[in-house]
CSV table of C-alpha atoms and ligand atoms in Angstrom, one decimal:
chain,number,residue,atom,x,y,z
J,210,UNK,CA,-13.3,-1.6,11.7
J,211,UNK,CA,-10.2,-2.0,9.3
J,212,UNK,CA,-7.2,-3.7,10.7
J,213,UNK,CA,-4.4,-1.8,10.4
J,214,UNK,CA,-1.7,-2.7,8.1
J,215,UNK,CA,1.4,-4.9,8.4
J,216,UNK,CA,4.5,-3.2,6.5
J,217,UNK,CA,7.3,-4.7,6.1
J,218,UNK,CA,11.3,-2.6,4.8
J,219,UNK,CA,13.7,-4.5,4.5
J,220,UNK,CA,16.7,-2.6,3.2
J,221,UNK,CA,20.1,-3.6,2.9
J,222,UNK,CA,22.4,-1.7,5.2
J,223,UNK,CA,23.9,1.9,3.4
J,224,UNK,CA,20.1,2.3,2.3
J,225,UNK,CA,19.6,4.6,4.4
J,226,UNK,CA,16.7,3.0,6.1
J,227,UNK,CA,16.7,4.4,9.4
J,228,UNK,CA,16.0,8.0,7.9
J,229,UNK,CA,13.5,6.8,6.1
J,230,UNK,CA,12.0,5.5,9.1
J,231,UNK,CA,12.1,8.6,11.1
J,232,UNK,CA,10.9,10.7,7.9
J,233,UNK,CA,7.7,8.5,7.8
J,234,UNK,CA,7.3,8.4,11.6
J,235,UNK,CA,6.8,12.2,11.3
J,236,UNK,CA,4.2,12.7,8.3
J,237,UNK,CA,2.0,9.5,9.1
J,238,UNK,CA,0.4,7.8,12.4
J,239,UNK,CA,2.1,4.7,12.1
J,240,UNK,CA,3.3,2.3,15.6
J,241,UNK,CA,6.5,1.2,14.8
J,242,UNK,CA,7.4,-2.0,16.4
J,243,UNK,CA,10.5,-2.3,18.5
J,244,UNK,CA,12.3,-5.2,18.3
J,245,UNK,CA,14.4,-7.4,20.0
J,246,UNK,CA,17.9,-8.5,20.0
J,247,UNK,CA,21.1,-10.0,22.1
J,248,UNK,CA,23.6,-7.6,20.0
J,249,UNK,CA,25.0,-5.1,22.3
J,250,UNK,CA,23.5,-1.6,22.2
J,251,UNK,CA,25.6,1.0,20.0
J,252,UNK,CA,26.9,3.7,21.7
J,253,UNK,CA,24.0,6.1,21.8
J,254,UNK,CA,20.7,3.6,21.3
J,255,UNK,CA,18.5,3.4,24.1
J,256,UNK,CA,16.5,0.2,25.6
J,257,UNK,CA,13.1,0.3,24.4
J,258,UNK,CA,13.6,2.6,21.7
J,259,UNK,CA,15.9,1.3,19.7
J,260,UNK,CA,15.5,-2.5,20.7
J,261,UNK,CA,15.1,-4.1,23.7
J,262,UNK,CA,18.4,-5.7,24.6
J,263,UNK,CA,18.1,-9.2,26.0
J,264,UNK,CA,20.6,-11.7,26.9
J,265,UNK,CA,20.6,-15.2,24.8
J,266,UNK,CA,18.9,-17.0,27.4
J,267,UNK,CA,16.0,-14.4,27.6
J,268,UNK,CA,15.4,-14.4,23.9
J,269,UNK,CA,15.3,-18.2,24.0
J,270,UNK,CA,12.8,-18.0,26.5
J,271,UNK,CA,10.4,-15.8,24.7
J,272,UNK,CA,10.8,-18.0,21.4
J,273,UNK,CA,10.2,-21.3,24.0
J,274,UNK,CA,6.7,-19.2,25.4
J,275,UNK,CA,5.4,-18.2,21.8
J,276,UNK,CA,6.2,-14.3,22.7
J,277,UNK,CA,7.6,-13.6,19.5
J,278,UNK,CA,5.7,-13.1,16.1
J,279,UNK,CA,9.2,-13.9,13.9
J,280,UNK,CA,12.9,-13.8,14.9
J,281,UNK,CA,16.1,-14.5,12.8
J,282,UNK,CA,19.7,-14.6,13.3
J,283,UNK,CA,21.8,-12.2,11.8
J,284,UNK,CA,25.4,-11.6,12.4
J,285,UNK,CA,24.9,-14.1,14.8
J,286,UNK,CA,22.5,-12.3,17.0
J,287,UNK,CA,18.9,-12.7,17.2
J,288,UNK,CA,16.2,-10.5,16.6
J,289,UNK,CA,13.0,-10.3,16.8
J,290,UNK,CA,9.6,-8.5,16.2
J,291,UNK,CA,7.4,-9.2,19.7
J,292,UNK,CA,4.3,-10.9,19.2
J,293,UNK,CA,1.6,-9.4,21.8
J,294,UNK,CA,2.1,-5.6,21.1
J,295,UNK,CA,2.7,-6.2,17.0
J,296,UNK,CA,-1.2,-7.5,17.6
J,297,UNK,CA,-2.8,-5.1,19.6
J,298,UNK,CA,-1.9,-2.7,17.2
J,299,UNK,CA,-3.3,-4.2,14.3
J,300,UNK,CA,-6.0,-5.0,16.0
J,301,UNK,CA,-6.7,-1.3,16.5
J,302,UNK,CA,-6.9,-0.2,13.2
J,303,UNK,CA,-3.4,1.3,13.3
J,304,UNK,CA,-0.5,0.6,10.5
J,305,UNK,CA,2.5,-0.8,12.0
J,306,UNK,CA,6.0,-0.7,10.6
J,307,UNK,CA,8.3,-3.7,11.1
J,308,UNK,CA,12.1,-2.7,10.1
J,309,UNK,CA,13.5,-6.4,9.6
J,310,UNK,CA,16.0,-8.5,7.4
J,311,UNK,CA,14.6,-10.6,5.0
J,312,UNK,CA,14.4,-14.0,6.8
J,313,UNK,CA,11.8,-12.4,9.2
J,314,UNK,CA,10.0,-10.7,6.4
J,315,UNK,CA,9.4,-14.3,4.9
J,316,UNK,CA,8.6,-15.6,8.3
J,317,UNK,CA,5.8,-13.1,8.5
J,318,UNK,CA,4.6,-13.2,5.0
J,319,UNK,CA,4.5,-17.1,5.5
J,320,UNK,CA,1.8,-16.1,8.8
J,321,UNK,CA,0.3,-13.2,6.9
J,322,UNK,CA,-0.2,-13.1,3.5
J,323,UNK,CA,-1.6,-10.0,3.7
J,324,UNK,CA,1.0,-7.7,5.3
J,325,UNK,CA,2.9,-5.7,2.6
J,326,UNK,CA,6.2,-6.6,2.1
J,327,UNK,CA,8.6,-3.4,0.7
J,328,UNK,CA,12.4,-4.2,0.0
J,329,UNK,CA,14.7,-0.4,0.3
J,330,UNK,CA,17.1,0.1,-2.0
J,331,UNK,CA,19.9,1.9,-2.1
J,332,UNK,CA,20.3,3.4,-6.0
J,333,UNK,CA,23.5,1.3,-6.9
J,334,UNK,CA,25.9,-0.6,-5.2
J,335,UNK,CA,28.5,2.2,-5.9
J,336,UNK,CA,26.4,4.6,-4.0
J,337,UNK,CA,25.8,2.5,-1.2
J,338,UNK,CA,29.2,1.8,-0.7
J,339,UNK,CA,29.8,5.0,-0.4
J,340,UNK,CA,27.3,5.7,1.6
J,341,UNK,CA,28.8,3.0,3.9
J,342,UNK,CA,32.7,4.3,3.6
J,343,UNK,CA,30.8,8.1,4.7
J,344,UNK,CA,29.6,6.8,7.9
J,345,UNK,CA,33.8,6.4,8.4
J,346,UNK,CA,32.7,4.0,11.0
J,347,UNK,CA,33.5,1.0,9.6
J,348,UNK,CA,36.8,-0.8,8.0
J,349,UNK,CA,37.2,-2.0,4.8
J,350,UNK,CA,36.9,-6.2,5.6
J,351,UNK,CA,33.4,-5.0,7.4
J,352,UNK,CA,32.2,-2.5,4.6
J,353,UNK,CA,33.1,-5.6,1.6
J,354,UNK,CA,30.8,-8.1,4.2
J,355,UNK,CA,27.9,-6.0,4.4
J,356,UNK,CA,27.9,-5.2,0.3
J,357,UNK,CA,28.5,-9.3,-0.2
J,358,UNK,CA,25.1,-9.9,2.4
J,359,UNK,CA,23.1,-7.3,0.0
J,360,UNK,CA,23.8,-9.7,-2.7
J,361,UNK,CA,22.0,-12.2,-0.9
J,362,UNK,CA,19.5,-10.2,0.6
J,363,UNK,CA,18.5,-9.0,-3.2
J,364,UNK,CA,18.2,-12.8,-3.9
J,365,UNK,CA,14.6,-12.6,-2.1
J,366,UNK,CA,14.0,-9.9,-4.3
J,367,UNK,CA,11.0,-11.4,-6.2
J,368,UNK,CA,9.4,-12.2,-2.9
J,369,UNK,CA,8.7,-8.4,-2.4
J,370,UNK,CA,5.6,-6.5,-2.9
J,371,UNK,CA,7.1,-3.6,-3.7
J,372,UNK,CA,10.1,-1.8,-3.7
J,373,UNK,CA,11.7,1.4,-3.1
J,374,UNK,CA,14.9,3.3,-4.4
J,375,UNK,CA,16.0,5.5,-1.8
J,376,UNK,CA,17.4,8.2,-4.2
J,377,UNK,CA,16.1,10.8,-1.6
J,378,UNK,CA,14.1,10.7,1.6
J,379,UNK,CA,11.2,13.0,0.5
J,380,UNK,CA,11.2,10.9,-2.1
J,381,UNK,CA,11.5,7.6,-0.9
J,382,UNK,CA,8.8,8.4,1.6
J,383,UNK,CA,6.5,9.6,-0.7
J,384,UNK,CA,6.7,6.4,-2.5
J,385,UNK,CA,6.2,4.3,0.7
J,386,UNK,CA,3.1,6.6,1.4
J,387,UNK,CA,1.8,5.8,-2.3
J,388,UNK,CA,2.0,1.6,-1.4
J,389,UNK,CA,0.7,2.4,1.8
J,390,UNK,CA,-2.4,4.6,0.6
J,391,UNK,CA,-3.5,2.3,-2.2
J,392,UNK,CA,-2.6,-1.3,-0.4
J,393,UNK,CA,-5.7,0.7,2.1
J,394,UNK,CA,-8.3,0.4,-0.8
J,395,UNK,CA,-7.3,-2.8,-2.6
J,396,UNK,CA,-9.9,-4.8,-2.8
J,397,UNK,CA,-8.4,-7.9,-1.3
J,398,UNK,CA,-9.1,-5.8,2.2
J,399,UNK,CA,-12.7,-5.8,2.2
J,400,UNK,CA,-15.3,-8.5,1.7
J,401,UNK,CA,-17.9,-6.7,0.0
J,402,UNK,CA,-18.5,-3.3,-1.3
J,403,UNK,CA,-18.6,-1.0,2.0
J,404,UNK,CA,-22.2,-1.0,2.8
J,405,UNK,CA,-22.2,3.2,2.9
J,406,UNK,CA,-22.0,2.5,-0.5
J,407,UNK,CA,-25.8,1.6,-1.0
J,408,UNK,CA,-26.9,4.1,1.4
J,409,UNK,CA,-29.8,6.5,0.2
L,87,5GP,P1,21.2,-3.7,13.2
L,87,5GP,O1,22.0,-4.6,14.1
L,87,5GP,O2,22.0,-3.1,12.2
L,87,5GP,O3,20.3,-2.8,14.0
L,87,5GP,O4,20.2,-4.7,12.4
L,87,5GP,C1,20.6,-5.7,11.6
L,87,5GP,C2,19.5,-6.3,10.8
L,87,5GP,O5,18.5,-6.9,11.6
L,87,5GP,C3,18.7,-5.2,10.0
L,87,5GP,O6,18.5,-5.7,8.7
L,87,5GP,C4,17.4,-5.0,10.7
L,87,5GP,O7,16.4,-4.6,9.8
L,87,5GP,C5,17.2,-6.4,11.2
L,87,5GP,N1,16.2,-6.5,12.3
L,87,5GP,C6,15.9,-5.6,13.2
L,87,5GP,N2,14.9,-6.0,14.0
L,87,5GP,C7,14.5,-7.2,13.5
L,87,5GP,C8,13.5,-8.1,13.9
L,87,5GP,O8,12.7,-7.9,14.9
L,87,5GP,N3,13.4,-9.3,13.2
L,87,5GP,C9,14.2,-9.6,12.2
L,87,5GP,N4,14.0,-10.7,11.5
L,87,5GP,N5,15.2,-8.7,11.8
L,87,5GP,C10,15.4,-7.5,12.4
């Protein structure tokens, strides 16, 4: 059997990634894998769904065993993807979706060179700041960080498979679907010509 596929979005925040998430959840059977983190929980995200909230000392722990597949810091907070359960589903045959900055994406390219990395992005830095400013959420000295660290994360850039402008979610999942579909068939992924193939 075909493993399933390791994707990878990275998206710089404003791109609108979580939609994009939930929009792909809902047309294809992919596992998305929840990661975890010591930030605090925003009001309304929920332990194990979101991320599983650990304290410092717990994530340290799981980094100490081997537990985790990649972690980063970020904002000074970990994160990371969980090692055992990102397998299993691999291992099954199904696609899993990783939703992680771009220090874990290279972390996991590094492992395996053969999951597909896909960088989000948001159409212009005008629009994703006002994307940002829309949410009304944040203040300005916050909104001007988070533009500055999408400088940097576009830096890594050329170390992407693909990527994606999220001008709209249809089509911004579509396009995902496309990488996804023919990253399936590339040759790379099988060792010889499927042996159906020579069947009478
Ligand atoms: P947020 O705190 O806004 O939910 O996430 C901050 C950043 O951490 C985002 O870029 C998100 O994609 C990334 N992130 C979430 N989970 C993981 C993970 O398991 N590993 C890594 N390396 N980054 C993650």
């Amino acid at each position: 059997m075909q493993k399933g596929l390791l994707i990878v979005i990275s998206a710089p925040s404003g791109s609108g990634k979580s939609t994009v998430r939930e929009e792909l959840m809902r047309r294809e059977n992919f596992a998305y894998s929840v990661s975890a983190t010591t930030r605090p929980p925003r009001a309304g995200e929920v332990n194990g769904v979101d991320y599983w909230f650990v304290t410092r000392e717990q994530f340290e722990e799981k980094i100490k065993n081997g537990d985790m597949l990649e972690h980063a810091i970020y904002n000074g907070n970990y994160y990371g993807t969980p090692l055992r359960e990102a397998l299993r589903v691999v291992e099954s045959g199904r696609n899993l979706l990783l939703e992680i900055e771009v220090e874990g994406a290279m972390n996991i390219k590094r492992q395996y060179p053969e999951a597909v990395l896909i960088m989000l992005l948001p159409p212009s830095f005008s629009e994703q700041e006002r994307r940002l400013r829309s949410r009304g959420t944040e203040t300005d000295e916050v909104i001007a960080g988070r533009l500055k660290q999408t400088y940097e994360e576009m830096t890594y850039f050329d170390r992407y498979d693909y990527f994606v402008v999220n001008e709209t979610v249809d089509k911004c999942a579509d396009d995902i679907q496309d990488i996804v579909h023919a990253e399936k068939w590339a040759v790379k992924r099988h060792l010889e010509v499927p042996s159906t193939y020579f069947e009478a």
